[in-house]
CSV table of C-alpha atoms in Angstrom, one decimal:
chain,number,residue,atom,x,y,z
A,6,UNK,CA,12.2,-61.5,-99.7
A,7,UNK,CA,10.2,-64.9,-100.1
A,8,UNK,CA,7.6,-65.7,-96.9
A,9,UNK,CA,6.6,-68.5,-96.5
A,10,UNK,CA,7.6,-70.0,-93.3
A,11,UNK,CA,7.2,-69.5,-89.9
A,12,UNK,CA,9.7,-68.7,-86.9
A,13,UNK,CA,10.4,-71.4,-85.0
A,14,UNK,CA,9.7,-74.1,-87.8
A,15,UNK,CA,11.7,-77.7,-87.0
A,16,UNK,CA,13.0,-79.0,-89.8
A,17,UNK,CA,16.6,-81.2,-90.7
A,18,UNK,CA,20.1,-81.2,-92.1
A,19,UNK,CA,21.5,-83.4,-94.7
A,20,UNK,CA,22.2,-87.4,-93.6
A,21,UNK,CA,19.9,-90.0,-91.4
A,22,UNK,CA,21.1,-92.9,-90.5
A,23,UNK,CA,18.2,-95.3,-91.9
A,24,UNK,CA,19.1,-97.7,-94.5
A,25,UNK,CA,15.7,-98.1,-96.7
A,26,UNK,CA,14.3,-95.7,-97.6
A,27,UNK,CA,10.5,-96.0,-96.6
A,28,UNK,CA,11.7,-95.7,-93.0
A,29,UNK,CA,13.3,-92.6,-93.9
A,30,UNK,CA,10.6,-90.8,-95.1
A,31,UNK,CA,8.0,-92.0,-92.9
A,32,UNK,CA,10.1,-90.6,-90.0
A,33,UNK,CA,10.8,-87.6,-91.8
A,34,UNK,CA,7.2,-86.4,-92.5
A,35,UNK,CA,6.4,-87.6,-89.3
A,36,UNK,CA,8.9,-85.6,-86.9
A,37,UNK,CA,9.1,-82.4,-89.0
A,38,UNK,CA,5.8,-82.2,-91.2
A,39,UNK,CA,6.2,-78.3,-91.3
A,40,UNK,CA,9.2,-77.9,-93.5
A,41,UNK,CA,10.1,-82.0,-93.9
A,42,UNK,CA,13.8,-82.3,-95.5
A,43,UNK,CA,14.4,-84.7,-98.3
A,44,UNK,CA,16.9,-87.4,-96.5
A,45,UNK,CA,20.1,-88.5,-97.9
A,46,UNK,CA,21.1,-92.1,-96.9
A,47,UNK,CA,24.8,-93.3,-97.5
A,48,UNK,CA,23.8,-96.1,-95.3
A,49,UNK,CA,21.5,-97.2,-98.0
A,50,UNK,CA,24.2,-96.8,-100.6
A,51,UNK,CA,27.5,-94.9,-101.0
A,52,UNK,CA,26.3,-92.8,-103.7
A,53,UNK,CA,23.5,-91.0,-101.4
A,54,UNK,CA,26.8,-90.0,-99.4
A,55,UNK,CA,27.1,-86.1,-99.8
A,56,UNK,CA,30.1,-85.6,-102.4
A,57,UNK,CA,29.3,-89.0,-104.3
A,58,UNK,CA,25.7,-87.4,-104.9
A,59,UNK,CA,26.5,-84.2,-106.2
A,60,UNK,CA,29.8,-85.9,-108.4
A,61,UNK,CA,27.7,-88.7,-109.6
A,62,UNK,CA,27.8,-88.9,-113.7
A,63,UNK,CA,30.2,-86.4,-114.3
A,64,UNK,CA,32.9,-87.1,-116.6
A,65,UNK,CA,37.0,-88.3,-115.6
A,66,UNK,CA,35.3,-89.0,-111.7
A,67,UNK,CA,35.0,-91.8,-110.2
A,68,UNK,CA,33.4,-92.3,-106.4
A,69,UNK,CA,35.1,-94.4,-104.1
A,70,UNK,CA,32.8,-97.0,-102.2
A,71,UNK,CA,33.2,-95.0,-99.3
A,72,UNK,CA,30.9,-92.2,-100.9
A,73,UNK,CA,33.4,-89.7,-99.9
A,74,UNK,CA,36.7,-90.1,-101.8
A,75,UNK,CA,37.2,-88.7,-105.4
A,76,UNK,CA,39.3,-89.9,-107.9
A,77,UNK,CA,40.3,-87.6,-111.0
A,78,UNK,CA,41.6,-88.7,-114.7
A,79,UNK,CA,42.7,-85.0,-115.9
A,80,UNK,CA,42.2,-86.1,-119.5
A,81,UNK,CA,38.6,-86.3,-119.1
A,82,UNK,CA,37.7,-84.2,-117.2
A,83,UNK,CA,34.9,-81.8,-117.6
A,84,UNK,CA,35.2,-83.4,-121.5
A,85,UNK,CA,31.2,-83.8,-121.6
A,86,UNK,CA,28.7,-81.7,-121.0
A,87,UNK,CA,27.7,-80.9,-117.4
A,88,UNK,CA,24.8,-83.2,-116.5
A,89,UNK,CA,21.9,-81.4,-114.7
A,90,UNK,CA,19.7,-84.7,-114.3
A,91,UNK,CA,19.1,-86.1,-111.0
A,92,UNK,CA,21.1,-89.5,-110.9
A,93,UNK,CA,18.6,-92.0,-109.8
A,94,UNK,CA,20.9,-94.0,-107.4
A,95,UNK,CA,22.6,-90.9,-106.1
A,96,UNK,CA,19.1,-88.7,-105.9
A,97,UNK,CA,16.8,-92.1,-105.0
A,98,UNK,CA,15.9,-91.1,-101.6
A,99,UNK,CA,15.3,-87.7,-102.5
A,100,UNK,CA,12.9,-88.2,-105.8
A,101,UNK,CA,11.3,-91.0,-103.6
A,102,UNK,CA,11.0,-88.0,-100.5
A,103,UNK,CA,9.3,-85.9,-103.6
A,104,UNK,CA,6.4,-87.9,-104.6
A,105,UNK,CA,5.6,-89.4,-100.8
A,106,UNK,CA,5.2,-85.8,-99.6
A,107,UNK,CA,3.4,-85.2,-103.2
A,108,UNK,CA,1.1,-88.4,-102.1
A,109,UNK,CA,0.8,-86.5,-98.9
A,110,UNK,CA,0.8,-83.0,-99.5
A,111,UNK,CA,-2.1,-80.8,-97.4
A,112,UNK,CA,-3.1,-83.9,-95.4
A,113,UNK,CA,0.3,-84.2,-93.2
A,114,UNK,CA,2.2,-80.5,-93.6
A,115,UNK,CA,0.8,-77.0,-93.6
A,116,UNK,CA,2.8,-74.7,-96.1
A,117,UNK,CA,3.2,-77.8,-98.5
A,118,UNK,CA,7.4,-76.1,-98.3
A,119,UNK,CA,10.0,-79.0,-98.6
A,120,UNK,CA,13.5,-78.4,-98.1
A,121,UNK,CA,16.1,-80.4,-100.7
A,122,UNK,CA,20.4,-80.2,-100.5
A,123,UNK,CA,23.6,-80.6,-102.5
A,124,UNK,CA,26.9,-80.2,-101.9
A,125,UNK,CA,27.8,-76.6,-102.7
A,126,UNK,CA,30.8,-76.1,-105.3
A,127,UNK,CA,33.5,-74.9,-103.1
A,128,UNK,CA,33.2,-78.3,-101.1
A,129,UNK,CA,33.3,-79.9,-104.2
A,130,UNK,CA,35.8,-77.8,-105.8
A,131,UNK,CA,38.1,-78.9,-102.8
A,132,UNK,CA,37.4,-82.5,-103.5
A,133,UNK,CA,37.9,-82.1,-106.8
A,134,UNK,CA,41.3,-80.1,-106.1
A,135,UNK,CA,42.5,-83.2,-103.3
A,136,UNK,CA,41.8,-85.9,-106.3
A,137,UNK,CA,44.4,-84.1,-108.7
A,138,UNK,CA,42.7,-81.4,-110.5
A,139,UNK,CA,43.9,-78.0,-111.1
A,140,UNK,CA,42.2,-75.5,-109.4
A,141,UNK,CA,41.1,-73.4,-112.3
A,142,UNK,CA,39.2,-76.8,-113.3
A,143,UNK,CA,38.4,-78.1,-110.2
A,144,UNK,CA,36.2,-74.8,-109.4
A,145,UNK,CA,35.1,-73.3,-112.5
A,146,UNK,CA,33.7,-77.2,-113.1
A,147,UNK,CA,32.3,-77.6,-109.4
A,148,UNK,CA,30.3,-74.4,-110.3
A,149,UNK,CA,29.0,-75.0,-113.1
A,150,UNK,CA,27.9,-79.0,-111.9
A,151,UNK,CA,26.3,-77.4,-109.0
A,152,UNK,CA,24.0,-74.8,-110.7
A,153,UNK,CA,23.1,-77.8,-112.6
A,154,UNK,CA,22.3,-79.7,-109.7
A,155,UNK,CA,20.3,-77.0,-108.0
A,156,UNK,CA,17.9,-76.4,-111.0
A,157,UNK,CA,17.4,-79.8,-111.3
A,158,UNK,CA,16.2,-80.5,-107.5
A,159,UNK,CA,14.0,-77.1,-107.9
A,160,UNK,CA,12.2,-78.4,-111.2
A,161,UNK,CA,12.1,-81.9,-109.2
A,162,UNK,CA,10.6,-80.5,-107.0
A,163,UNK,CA,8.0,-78.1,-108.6
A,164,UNK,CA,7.1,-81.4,-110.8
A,165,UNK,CA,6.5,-83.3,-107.9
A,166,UNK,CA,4.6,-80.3,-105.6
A,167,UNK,CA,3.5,-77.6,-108.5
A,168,UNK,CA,3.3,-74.1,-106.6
A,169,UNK,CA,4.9,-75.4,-103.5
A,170,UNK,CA,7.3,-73.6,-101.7
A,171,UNK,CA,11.3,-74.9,-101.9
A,172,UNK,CA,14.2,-74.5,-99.8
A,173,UNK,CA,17.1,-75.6,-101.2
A,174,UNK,CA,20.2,-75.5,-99.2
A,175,UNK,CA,24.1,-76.1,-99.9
A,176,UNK,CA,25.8,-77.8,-98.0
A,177,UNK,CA,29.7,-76.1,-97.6
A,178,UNK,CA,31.7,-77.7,-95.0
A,179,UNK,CA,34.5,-77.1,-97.1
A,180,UNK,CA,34.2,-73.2,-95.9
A,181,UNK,CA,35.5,-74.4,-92.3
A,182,UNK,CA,39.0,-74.3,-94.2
A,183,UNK,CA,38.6,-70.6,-94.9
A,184,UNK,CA,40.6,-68.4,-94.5
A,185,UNK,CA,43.2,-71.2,-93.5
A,186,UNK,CA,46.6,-70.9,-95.1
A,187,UNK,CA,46.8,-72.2,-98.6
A,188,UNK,CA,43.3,-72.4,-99.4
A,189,UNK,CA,42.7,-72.3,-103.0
A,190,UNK,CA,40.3,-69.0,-103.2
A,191,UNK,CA,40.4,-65.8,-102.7
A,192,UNK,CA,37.3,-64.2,-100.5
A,193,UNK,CA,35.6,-62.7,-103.9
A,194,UNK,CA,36.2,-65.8,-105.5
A,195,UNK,CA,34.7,-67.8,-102.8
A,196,UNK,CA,31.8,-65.1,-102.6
A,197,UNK,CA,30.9,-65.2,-106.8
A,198,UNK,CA,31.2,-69.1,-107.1
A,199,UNK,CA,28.6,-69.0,-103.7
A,200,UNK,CA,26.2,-66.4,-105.2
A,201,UNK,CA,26.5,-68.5,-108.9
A,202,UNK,CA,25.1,-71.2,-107.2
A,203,UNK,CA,22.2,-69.6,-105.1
A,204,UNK,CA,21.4,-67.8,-108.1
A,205,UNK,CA,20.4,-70.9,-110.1
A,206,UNK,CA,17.6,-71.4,-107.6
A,207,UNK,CA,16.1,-68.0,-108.7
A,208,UNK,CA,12.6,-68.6,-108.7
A,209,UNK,CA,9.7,-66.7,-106.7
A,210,UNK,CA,8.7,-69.6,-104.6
A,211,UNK,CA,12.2,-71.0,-103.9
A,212,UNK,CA,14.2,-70.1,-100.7
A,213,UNK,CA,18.2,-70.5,-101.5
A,214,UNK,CA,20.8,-71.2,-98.5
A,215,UNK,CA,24.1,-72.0,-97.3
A,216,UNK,CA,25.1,-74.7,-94.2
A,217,UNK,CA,28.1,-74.5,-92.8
A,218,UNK,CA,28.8,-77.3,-89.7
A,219,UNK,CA,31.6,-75.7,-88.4
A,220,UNK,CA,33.1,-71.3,-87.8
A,221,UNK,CA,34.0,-69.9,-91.0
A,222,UNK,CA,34.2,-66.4,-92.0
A,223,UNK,CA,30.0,-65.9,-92.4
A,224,UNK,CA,30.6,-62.7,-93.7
A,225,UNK,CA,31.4,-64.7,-96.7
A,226,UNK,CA,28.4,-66.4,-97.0
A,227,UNK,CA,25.8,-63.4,-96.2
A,228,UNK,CA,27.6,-61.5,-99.3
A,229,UNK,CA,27.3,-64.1,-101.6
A,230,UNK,CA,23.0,-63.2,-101.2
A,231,UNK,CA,21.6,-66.1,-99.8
A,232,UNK,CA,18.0,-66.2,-98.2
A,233,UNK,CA,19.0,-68.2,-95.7
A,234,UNK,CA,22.1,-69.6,-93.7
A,235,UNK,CA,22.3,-72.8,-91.4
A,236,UNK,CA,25.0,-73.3,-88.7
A,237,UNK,CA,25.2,-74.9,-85.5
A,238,UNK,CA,24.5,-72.3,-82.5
A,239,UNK,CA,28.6,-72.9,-81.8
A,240,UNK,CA,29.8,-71.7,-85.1
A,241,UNK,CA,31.3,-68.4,-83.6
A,242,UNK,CA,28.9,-66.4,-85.4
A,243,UNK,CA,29.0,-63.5,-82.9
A,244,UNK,CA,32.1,-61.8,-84.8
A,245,UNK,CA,30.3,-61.9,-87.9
A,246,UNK,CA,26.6,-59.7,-86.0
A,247,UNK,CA,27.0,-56.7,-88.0
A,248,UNK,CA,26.9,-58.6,-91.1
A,249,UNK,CA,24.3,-61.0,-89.8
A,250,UNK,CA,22.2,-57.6,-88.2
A,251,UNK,CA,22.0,-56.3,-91.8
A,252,UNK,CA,21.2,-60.4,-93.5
A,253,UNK,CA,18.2,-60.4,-90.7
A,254,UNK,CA,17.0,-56.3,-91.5
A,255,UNK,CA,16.4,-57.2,-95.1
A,256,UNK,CA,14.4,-60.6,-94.7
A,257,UNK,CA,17.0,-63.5,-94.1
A,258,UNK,CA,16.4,-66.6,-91.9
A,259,UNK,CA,18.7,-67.9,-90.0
A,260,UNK,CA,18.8,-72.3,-89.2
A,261,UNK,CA,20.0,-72.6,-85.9
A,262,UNK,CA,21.8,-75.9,-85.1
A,263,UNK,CA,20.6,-75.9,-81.6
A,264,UNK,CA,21.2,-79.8,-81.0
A,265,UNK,CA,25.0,-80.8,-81.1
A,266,UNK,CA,25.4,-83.9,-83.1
A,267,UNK,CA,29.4,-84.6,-82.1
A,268,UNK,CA,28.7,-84.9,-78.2
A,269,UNK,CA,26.2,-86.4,-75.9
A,270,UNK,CA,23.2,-84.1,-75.9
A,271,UNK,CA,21.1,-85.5,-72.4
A,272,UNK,CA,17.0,-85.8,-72.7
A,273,UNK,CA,16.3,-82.0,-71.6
A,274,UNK,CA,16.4,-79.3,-73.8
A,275,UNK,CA,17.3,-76.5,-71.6
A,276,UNK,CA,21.0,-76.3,-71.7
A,277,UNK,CA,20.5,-76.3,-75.8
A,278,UNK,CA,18.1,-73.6,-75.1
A,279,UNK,CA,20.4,-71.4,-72.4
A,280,UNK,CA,23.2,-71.7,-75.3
A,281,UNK,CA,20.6,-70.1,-77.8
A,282,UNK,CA,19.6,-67.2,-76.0
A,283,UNK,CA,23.0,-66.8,-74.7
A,284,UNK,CA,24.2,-66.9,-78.7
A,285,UNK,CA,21.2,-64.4,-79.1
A,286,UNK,CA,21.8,-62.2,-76.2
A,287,UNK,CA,25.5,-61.7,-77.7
A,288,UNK,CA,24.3,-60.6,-81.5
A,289,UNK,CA,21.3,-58.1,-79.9
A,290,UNK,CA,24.4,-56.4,-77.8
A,291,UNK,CA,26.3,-56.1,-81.2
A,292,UNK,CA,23.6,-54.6,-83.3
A,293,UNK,CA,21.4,-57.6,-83.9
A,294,UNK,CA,17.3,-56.7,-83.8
A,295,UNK,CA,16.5,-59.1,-81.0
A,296,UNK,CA,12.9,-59.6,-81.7
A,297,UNK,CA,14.1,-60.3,-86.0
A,298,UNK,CA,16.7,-63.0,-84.0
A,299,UNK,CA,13.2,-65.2,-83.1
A,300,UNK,CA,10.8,-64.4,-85.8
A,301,UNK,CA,13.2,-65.1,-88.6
A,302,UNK,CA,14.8,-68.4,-87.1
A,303,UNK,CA,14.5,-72.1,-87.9
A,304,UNK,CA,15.5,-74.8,-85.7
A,305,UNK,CA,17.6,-77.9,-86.6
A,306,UNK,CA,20.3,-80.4,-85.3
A,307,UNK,CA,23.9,-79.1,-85.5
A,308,UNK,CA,24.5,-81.3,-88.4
A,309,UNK,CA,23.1,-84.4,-90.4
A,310,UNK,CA,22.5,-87.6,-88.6
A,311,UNK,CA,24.4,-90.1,-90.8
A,312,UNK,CA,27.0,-91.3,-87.7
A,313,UNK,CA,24.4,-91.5,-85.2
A,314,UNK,CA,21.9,-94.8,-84.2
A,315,UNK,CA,18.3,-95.0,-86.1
A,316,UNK,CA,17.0,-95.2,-82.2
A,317,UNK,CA,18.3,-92.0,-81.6
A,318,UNK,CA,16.9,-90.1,-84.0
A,319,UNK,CA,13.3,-89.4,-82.2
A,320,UNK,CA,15.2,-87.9,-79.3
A,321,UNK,CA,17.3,-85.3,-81.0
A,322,UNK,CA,14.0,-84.2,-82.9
A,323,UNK,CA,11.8,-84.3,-79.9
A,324,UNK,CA,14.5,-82.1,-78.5
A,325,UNK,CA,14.8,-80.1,-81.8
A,326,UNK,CA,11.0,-79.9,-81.7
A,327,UNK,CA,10.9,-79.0,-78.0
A,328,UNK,CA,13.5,-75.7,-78.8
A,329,UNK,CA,11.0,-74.9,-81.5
A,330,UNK,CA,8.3,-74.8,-79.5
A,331,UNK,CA,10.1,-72.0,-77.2
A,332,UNK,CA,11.2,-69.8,-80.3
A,333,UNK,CA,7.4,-69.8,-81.5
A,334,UNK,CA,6.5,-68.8,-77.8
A,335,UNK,CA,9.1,-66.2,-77.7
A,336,UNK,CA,8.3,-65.1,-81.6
A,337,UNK,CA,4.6,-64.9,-80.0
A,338,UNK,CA,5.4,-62.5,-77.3
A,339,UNK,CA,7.8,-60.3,-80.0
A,340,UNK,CA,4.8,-59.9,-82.1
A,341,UNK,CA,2.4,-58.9,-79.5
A,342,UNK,CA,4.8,-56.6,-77.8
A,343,UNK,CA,4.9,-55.2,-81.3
A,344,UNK,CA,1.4,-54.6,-82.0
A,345,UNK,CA,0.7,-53.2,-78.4
């Protein structure tokens, strides 16, 4: 598998809460040079919001102002070819992100790796599905819009950074919903349109994953191949360790979402820390190689930052950077223990 980051890296999820875009990225490269995340600001304009970025320009669907409601004419839908160019409104923060870290690259981050997201297609398949399509549309045409959109942010970003490293992550808090009663896919479905998607960012210096902000059957996602999985350190993972053992054995990384963005999170960062090693202590004791747990993890916020105050963004990455600080210690001590 692709190597190119190191345990313990800080890095970000999805939304901030800025709304221009200079601020944005200046804060970005400046509290997580080592993997910095291309921001997506709704706050700057609704189509930056998640599902009105990855649905902007396709044909029979219009974006509500709100940047999270769909609305579907069935005649037209899917009537055009599936665009796989980066809408400038909708990707604006993110192509801007590109050429400031391009401007910047080997003077402010390490690797040179950037991280870039999209809605993946069985969130958009949903919305597609709650705005009136049929679900043999609504998915078959979230999966192919998807691919498109992933290929697109990977040349994006190779045009921008040639030879850098790329993580490229879906965003899926439609799988929350699974295995609820009445949703719309069965588990190999849910597994093929998932391993579609990740598969469009085939290339040998691009890392594919999967965030989830919420428990879902993760089983799900480590079949569908990805290199890497996000979720917050709550997400009831621990049922899921055999799976997750076998994901780590063969070169997976796993984003931790050790800062809780739905509750207050205090200025200290050792309860966030006791809930990580108590997560970690769980997986080793159900088959989980402890010293993989720290050398293959990244650290992040539970989620994207889009409902919380500019001032309060510092703090949750001083905290996320503080966590990360403790995994590379620990990731430290693994290695040396090894060698000795």
């Amino acid at each position: 598998m692709k190597r190119f980051l190191e345990p313990g890296t800080p890095t970000a999820v999805g939304s901030l809460p800025y709304d221009d875009v200079e601020t944005a990225i200046t804060e970005t490269l400046r509290l997580h040079p080592e993997l910095p995340a291309a921001p997506q600001l709704p706050r700057l304009r609704h189509r930056e919001g998640m599902l009105a970025q990855v649905a902007a320009g396709m044909s029979g669907v219009t974006v509500a102002d709100d940047g999270w409601s769909l609305d579907v004419d069935r005649r037209r839908l899917g009537t055009g070819d599936v665009d796989t160019d980066l809408d400038e409104d909708a990707f604006g923060s993110t192509l801007r992100f590109l050429r400031a870290a391009a401007d910047g690259a080997g003077a402010r981050f390490g690797s040179g790796a950037v991280k870039v997201q999209v809605a993946g297609p069985v969130t958009l398949g949903l919305a597609l599905l709650a705005a009136g399509a049929r679900p043999t549309k609504a998915f078959a045409l979230a999966g192919a819009v998807v691919r498109g959109r992933v290929k697109a942010l990977v040349r994006a970003s190779h045009a921008a950074l040639p030879g850098a490293p790329v993580v490229v992550v879906l965003d899926e808090p439609g799988l929350t919903a699974f295995p609820a009663p009445g949703f719309p896919l069965g588990a190999e479905d849910t597994i093929d349109l998932l391993s579609s998607a990740l598969a469009a960012a085939g290339h040998d210096h691009v890392m594919a994953g999967v965030h989830c902000c919420g428990p879902t059957d993760w089983r799900l996602v480590l079949h569908a191949g990805p290199d890497l999985v996000s979720m917050p350190v709550d997400a009831t993972v621990g049922k899921d360790a055999s799976g997750l053992a076998a994901f780590l054995d063969r070169g997976g990384w796993v984003a931790w979402g050790a800062v809780p963005t739905d509750r207050p999170i205090g200025e200290r960062e050792d309860l966030h820390w006791r809930r990580l090693n108590g997560l970690w202590a769980d997986l080793s004791r159900n088959g989980c190689d402890p010293t993989r747990l720290r050398m293959q993890s990244l650290v992040t916020p539970a989620c994207g930052l889009a409902n919380h105050r500019p001032q309060q963004v510092a703090s949750i990455y001083g905290l996320v950077r503080r966590l990360a600080e403790r995994v590379q210690d620990q990731a430290i001590a693994a290695r040396m223990s090894a060698g000795a």
